[in-house]
mmCIF file with all atom_site columns, C-alpha atoms in Angstrom:
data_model
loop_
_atom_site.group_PDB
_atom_site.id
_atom_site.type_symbol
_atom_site.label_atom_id
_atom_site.label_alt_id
_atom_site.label_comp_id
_atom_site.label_asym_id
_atom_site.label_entity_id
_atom_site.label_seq_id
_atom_site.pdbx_PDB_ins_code
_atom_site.Cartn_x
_atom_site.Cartn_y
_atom_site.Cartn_z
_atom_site.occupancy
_atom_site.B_iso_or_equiv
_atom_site.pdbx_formal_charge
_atom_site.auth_seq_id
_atom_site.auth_comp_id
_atom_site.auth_asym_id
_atom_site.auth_atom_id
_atom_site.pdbx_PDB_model_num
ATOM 1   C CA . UNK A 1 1   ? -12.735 13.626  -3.686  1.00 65.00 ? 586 UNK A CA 1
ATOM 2   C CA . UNK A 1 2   ? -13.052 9.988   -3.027  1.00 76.00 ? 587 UNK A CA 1
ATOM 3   C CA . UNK A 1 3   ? -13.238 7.019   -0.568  1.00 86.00 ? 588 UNK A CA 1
ATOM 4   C CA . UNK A 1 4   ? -10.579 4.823   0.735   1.00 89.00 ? 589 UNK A CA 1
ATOM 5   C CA . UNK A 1 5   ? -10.439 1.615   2.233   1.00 92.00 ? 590 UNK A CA 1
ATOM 6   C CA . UNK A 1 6   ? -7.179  0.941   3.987   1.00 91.00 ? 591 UNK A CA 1
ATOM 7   C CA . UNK A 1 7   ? -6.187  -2.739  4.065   1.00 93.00 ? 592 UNK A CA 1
ATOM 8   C CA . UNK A 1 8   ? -2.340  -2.943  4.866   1.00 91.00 ? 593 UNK A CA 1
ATOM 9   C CA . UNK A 1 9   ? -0.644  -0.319  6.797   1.00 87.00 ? 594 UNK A CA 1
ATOM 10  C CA . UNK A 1 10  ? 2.790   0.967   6.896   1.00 86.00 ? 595 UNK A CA 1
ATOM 11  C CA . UNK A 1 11  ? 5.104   2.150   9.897   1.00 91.00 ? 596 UNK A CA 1
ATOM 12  C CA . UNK A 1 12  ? 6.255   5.550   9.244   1.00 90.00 ? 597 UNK A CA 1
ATOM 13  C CA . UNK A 1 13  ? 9.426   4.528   11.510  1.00 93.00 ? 598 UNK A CA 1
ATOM 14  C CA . UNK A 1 14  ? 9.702   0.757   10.620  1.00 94.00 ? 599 UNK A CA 1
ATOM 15  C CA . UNK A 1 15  ? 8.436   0.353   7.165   1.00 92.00 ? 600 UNK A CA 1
ATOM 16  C CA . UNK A 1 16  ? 8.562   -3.684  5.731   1.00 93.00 ? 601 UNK A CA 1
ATOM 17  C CA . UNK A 1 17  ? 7.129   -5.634  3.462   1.00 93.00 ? 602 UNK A CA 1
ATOM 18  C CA . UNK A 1 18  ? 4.009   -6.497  4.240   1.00 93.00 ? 603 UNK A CA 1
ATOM 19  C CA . UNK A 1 19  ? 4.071   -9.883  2.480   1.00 92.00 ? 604 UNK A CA 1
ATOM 20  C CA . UNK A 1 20  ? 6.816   -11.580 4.627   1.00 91.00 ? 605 UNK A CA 1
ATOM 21  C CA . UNK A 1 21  ? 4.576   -10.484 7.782   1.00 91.00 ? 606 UNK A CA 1
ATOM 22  C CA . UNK A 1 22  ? 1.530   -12.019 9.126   1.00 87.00 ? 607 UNK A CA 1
ATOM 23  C CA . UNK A 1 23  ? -1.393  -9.648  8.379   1.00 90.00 ? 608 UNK A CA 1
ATOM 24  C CA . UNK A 1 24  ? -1.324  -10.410 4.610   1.00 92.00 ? 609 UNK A CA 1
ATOM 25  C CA . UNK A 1 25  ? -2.950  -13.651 5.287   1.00 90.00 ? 610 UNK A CA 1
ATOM 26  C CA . UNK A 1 26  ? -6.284  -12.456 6.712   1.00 91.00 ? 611 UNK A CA 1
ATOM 27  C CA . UNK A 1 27  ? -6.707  -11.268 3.098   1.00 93.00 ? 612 UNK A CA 1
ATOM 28  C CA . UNK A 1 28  ? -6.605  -14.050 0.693   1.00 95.00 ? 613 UNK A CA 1
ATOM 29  C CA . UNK A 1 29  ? -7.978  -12.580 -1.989  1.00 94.00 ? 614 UNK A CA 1
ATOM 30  C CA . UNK A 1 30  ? -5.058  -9.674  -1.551  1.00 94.00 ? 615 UNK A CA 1
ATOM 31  C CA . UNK A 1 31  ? -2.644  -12.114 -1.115  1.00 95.00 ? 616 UNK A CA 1
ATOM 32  C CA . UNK A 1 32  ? -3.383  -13.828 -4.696  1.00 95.00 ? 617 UNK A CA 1
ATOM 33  C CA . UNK A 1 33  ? -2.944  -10.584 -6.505  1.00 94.00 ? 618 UNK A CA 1
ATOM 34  C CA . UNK A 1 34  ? -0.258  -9.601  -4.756  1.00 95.00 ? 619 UNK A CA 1
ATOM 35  C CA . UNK A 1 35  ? 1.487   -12.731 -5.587  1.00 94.00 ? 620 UNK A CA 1
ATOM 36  C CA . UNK A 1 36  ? 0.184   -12.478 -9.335  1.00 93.00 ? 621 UNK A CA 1
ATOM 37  C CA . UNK A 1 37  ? 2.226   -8.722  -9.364  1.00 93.00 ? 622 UNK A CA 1
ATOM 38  C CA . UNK A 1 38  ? 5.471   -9.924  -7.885  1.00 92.00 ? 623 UNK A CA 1
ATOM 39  C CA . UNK A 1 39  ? 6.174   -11.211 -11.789 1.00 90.00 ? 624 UNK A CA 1
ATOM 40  C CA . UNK A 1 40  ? 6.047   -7.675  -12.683 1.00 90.00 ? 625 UNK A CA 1
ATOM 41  C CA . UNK A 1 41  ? 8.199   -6.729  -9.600  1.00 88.00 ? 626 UNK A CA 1
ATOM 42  C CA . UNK A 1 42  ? 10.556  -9.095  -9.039  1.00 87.00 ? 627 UNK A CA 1
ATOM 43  C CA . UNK A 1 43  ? 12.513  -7.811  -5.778  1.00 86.00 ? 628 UNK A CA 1
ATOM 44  C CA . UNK A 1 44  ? 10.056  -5.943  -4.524  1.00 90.00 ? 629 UNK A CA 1
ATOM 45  C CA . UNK A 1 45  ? 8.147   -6.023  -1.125  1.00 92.00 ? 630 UNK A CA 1
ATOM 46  C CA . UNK A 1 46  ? 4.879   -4.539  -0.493  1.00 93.00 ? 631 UNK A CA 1
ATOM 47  C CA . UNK A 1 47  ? 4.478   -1.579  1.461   1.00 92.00 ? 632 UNK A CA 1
ATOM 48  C CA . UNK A 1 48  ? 0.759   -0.179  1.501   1.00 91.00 ? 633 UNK A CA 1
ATOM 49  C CA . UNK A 1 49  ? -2.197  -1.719  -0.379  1.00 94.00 ? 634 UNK A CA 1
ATOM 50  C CA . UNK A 1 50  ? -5.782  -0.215  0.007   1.00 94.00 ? 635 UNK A CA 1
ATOM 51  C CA . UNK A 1 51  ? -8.839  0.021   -2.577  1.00 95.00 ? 636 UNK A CA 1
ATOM 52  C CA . UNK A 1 52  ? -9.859  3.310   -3.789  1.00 93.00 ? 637 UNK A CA 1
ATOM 53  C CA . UNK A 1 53  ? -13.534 4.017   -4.964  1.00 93.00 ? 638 UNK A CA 1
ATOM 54  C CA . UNK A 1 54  ? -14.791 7.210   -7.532  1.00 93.00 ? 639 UNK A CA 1
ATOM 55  C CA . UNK A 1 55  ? -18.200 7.556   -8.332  1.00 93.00 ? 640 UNK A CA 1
ATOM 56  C CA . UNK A 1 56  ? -19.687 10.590  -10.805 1.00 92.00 ? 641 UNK A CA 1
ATOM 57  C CA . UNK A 1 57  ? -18.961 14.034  -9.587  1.00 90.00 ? 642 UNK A CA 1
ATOM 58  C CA . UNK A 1 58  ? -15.778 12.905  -7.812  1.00 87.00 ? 643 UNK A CA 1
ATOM 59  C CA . UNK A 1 59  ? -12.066 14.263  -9.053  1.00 81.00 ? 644 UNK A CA 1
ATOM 60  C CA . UNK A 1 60  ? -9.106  12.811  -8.834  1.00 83.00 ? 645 UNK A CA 1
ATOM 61  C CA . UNK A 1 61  ? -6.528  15.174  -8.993  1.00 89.00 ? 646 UNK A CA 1
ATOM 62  C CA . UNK A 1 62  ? -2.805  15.153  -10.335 1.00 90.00 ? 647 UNK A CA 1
ATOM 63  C CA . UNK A 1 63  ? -0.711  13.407  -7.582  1.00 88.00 ? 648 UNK A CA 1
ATOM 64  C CA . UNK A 1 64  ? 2.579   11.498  -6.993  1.00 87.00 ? 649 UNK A CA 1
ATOM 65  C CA . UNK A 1 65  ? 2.618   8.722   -4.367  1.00 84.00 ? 650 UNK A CA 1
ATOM 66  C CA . UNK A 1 66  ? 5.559   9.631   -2.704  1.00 82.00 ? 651 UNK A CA 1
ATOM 67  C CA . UNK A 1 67  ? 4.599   10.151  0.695   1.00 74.00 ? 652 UNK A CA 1
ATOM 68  C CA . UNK A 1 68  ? 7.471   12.190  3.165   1.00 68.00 ? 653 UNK A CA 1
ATOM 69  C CA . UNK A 1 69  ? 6.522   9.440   5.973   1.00 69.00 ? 654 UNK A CA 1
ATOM 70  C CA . UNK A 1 70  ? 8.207   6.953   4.417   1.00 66.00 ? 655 UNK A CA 1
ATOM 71  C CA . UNK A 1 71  ? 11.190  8.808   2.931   1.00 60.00 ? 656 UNK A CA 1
ATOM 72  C CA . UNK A 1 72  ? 12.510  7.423   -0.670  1.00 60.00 ? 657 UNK A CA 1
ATOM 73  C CA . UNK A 1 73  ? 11.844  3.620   0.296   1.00 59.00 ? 658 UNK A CA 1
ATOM 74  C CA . UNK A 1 74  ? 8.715   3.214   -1.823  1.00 61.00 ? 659 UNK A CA 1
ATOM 75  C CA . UNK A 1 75  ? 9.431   2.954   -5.896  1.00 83.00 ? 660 UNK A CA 1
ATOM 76  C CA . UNK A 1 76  ? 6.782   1.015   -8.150  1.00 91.00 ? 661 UNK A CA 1
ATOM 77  C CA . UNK A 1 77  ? 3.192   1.845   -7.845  1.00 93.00 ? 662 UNK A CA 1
ATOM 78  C CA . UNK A 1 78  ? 0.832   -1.397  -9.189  1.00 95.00 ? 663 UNK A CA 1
ATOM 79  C CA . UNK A 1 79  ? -3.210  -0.559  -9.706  1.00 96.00 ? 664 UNK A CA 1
ATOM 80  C CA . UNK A 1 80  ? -5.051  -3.284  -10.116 1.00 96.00 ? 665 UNK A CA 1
ATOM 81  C CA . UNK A 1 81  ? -8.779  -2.656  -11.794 1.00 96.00 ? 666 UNK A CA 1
ATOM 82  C CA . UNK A 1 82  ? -11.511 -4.197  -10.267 1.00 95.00 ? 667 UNK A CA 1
ATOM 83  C CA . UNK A 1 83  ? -14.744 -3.221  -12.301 1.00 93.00 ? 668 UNK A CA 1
ATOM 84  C CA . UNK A 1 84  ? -16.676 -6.057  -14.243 1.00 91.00 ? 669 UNK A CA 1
ATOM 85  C CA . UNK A 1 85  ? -17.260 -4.307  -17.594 1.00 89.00 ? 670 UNK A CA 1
ATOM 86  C CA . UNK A 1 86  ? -16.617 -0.588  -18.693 1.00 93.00 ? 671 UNK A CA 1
ATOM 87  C CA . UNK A 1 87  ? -17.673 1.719   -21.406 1.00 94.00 ? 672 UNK A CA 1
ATOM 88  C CA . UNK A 1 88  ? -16.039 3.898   -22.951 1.00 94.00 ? 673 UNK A CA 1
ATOM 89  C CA . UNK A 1 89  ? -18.431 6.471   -22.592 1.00 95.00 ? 674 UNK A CA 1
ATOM 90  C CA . UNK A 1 90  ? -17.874 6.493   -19.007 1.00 95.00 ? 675 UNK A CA 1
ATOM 91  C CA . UNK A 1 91  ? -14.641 8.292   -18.752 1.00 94.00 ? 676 UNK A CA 1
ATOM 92  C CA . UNK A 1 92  ? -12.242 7.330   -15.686 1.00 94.00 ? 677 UNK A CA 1
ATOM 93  C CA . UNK A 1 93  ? -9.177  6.498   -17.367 1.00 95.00 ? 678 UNK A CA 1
ATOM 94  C CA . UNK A 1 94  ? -5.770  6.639   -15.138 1.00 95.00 ? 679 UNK A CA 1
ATOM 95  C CA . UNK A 1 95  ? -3.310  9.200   -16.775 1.00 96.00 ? 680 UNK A CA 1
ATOM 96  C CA . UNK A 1 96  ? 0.192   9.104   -15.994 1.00 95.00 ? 681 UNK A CA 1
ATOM 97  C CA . UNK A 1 97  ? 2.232   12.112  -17.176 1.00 94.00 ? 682 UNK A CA 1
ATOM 98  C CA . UNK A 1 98  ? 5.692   12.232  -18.392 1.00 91.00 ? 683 UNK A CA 1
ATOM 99  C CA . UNK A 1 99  ? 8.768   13.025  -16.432 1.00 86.00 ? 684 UNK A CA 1
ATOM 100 C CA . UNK A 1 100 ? 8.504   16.607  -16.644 1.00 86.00 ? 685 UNK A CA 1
ATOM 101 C CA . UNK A 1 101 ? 5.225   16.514  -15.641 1.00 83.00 ? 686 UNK A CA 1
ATOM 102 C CA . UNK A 1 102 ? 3.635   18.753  -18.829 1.00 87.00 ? 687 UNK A CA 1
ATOM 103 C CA . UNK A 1 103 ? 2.267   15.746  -20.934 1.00 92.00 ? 688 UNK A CA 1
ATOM 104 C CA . UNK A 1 104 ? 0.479   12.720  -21.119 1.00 94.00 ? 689 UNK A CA 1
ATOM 105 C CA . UNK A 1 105 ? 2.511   9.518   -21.704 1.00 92.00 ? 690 UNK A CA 1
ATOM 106 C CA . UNK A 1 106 ? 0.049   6.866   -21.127 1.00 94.00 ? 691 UNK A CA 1
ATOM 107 C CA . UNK A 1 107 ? -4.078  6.806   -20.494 1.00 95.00 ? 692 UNK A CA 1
ATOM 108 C CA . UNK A 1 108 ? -5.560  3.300   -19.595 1.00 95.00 ? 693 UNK A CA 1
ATOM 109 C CA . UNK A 1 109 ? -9.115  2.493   -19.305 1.00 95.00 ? 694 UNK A CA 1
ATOM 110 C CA . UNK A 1 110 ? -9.999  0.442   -16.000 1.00 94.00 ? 695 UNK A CA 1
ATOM 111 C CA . UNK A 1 111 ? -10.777 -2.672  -17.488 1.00 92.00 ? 696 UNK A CA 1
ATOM 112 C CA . UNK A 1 112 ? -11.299 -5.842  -14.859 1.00 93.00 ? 697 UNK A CA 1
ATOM 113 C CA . UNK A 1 113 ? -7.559  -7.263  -13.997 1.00 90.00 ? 698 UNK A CA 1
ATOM 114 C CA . UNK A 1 114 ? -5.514  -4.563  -15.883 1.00 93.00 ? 699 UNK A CA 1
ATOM 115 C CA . UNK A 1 115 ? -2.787  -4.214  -13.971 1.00 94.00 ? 700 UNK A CA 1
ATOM 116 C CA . UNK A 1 116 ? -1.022  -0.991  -14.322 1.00 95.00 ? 701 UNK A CA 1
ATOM 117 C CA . UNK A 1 117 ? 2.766   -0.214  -13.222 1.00 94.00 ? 702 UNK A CA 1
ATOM 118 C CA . UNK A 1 118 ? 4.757   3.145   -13.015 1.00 92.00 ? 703 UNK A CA 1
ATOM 119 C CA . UNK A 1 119 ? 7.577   4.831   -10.739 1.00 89.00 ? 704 UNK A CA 1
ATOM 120 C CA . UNK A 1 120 ? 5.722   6.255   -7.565  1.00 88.00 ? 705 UNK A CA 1
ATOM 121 C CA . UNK A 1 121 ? 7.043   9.335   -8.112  1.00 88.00 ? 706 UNK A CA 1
ATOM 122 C CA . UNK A 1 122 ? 5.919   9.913   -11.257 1.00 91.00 ? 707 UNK A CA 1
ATOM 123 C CA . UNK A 1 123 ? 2.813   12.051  -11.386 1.00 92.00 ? 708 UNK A CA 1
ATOM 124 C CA . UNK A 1 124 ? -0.525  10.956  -12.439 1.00 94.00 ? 709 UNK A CA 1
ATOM 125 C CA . UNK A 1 125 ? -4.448  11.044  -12.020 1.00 94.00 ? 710 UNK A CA 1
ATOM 126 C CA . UNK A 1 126 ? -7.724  9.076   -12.148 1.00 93.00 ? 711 UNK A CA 1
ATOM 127 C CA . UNK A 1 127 ? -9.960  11.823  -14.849 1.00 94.00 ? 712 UNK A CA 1
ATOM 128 C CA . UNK A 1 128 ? -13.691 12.245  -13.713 1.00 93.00 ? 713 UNK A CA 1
ATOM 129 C CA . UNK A 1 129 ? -16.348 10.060  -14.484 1.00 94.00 ? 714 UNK A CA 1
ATOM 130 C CA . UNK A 1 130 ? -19.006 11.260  -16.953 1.00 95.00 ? 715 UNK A CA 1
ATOM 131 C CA . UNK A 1 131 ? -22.718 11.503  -15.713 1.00 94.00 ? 716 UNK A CA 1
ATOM 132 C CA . UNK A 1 132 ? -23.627 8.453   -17.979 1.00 95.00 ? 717 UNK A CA 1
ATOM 133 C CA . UNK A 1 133 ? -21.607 6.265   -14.961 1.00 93.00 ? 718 UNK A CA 1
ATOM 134 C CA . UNK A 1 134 ? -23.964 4.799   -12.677 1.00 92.00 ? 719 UNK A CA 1
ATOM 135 C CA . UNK A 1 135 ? -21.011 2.339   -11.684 1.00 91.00 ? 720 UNK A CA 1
ATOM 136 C CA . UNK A 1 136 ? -18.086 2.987   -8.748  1.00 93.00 ? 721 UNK A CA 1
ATOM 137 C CA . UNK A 1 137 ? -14.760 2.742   -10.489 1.00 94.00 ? 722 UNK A CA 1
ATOM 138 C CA . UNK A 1 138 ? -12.832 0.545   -8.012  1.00 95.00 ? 723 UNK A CA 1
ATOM 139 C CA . UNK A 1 139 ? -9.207  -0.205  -7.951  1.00 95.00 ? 724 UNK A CA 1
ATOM 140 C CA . UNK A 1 140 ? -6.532  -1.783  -5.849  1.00 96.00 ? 725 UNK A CA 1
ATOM 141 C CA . UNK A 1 141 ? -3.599  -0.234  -4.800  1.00 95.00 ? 726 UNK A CA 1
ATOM 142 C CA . UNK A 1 142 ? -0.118  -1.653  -4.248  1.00 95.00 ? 727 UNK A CA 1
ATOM 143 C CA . UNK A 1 143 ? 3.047   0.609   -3.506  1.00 92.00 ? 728 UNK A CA 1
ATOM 144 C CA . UNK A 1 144 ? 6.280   -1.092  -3.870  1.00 92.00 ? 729 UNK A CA 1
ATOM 145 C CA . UNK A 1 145 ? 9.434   -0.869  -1.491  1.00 90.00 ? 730 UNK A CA 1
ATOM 146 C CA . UNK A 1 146 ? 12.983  -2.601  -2.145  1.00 88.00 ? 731 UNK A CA 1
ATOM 147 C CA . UNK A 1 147 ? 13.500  -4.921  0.314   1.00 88.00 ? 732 UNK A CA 1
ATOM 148 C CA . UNK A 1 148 ? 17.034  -3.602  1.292   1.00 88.00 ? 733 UNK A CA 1
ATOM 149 C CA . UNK A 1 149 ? 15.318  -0.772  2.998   1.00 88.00 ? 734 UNK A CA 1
ATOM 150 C CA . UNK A 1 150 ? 13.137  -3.062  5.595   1.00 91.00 ? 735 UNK A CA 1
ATOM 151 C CA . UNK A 1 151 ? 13.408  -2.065  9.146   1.00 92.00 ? 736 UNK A CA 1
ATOM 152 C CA . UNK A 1 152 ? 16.429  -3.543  10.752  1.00 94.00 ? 737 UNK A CA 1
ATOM 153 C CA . UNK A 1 153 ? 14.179  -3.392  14.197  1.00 93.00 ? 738 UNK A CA 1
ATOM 154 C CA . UNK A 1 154 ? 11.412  -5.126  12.632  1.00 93.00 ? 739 UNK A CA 1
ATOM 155 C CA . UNK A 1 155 ? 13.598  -8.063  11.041  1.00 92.00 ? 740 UNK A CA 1
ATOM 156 C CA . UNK A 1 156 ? 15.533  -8.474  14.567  1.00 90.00 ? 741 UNK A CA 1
ATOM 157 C CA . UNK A 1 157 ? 12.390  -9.604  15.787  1.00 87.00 ? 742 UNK A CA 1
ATOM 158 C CA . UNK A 1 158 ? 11.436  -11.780 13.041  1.00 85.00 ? 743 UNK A CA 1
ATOM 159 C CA . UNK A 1 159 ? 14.876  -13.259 12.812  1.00 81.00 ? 744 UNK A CA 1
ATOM 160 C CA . UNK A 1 160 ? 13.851  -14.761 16.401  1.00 76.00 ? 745 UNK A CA 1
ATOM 161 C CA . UNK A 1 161 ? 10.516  -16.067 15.241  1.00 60.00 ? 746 UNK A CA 1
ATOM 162 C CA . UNK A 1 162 ? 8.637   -14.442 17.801  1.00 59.00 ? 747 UNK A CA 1
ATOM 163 C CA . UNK A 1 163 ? 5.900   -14.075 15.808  1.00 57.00 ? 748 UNK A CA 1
ATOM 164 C CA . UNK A 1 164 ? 5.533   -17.604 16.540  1.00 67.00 ? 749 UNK A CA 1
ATOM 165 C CA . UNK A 1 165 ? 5.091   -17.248 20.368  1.00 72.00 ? 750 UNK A CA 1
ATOM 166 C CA . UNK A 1 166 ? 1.583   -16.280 21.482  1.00 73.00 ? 751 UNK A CA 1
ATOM 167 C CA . UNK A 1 167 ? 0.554   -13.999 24.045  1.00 71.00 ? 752 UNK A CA 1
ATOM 168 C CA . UNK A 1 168 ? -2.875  -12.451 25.036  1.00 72.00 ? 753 UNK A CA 1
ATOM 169 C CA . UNK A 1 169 ? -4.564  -14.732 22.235  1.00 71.00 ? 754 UNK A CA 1
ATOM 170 C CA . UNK A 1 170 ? -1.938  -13.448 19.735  1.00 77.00 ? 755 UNK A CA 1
ATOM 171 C CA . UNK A 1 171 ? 0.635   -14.011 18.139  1.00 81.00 ? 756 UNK A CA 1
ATOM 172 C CA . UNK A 1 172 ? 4.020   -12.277 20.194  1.00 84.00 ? 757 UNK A CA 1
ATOM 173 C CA . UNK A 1 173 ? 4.951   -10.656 17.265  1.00 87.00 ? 758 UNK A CA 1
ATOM 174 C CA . UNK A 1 174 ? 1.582   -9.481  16.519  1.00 87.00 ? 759 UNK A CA 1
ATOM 175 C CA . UNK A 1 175 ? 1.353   -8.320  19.916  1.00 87.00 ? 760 UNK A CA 1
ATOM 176 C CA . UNK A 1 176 ? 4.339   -6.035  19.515  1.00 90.00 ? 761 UNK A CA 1
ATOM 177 C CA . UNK A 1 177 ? 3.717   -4.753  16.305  1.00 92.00 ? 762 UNK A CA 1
ATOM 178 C CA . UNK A 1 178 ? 0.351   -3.518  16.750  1.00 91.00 ? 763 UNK A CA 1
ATOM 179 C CA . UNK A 1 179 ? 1.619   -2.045  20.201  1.00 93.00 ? 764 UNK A CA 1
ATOM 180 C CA . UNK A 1 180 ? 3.877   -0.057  18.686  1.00 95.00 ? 765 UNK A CA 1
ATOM 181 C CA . UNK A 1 181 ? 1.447   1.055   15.863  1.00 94.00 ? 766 UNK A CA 1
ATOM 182 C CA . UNK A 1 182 ? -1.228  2.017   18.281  1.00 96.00 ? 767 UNK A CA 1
ATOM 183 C CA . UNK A 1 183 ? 1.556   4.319   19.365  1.00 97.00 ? 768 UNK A CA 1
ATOM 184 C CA . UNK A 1 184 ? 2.328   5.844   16.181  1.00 95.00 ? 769 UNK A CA 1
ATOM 185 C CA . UNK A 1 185 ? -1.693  6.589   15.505  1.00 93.00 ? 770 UNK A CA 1
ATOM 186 C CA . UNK A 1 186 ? -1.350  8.710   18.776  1.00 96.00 ? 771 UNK A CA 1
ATOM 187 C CA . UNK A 1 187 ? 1.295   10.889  17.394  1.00 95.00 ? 772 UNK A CA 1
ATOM 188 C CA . UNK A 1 188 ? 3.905   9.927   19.692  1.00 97.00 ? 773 UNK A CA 1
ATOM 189 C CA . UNK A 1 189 ? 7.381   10.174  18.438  1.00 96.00 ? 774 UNK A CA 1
ATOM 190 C CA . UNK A 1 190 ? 10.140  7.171   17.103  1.00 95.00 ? 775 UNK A CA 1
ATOM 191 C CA . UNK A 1 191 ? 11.625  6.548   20.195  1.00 96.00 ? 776 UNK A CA 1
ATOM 192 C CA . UNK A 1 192 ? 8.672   5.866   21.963  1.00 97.00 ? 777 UNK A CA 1
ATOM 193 C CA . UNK A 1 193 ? 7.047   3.914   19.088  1.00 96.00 ? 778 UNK A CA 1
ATOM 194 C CA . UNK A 1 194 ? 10.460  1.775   19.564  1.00 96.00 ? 779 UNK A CA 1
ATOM 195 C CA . UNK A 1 195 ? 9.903   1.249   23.347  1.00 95.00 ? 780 UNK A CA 1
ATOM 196 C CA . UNK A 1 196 ? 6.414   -0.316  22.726  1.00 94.00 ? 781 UNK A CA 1
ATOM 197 C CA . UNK A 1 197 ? 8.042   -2.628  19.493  1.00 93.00 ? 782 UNK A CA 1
ATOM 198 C CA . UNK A 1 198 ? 9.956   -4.045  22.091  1.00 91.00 ? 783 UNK A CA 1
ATOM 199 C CA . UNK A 1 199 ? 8.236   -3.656  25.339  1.00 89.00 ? 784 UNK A CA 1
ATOM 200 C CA . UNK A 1 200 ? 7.882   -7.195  26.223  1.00 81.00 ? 785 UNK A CA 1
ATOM 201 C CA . UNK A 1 201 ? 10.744  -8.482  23.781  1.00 80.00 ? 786 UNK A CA 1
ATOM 202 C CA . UNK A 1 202 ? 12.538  -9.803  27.153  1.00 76.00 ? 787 UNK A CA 1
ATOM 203 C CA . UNK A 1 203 ? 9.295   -11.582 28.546  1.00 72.00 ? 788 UNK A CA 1
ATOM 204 C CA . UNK A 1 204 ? 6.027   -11.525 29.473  1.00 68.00 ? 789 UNK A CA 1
ATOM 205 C CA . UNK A 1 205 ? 5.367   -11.753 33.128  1.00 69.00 ? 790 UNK A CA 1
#
């Protein structure tokens, strides 16, 4: 229906906000529009963010984006438009239905820096481009979590700035985390994906 570039991603078992850890930073341009939304979302961490891209012939099709992974902890959805200039003639406007699901409440056209806000679990859908769009509609994505649900097991190891130690050219913390994500990409289950947060959380040698 679409491409997607991934550019932060959440642990199924451990989710946290993005922002306070340190993978944020190798996208600056991310991090400025993430900090830009916080206004809107005061109290909110950041769970996912990725880009999505429709062309012509494409459909985006009515959705929520709550996602069973990560339970209830995810509540604001942000889109962020990223196009230069738009006609109307094009088509591609973002439709969020009502409660109920039966009506439209609100259409926006993706105008450059519109930023967009609704409850994740409200459904909605990007309508098709007409055949007059030679552009890609592009967007940024940015789902929400309160900050009272961050993993205790994550902020344990934060708590002890580890993430300031370094080990195999990384940062410890780094070293862990992505460890431990590598483990939930194979499919392997939470108490395994646990083991390899903390595999080397009592040293090194």
């Amino acid at each position: 229906g679409h491409w997607n570039a991934q550019i932060l991603h959440a642990s199924p078992f451990f989710p946290y906000d993005q922002s306070s850890l340190p993978f944020l930073s190798a996208y600056p341009s991310v991090a400025r529009v993430w900090k830009a939304i916080q206004t809107f979302v005061p109290g909110r961490g950041l769970l996912i963010s990725y880009v999505n891209g429709y062309t012509y012939g494409t459909d985006g099709y009515v959705h929520n984006d709550v996602d069973s992974r990560f339970g209830s902890v995810h509540d604001v959805t942000a889109l962020v438009y990223l196009n230069d200039g738009w006609n109307v003639d094009w088509g591609g406007e973002t439709v969020v239905f009502d409660e109920r699901g039966l009506d439209i409440q609100q259409s926006y056209l993706p105008k450059l820096g519109r930023v967009v806000l609704f409850p994740s679990n409200r459904t909605h859908a990007a309508r098709p481009l007409s055949r007059l769009c030679t552009k890609l509609r592009k967007i940024i994505v940015f789902k929400t979590m309160h900050l009272e649900n961050n993993s205790i097991e994550i902020d344990f190891l934060l708590r002890r700035t580890l993430h300031t130690k370094h080990h195999d050219g990384v940062a410890f913390f780094e070293h862990l985390y992505k460890t431990m994500r590598l483990l939930e990409n194979a499919g392997k289950p939470r108490y395994v994906c646990a083991a390899g947060l903390y595999h080397a959380v009592y040293g090194t040698t």
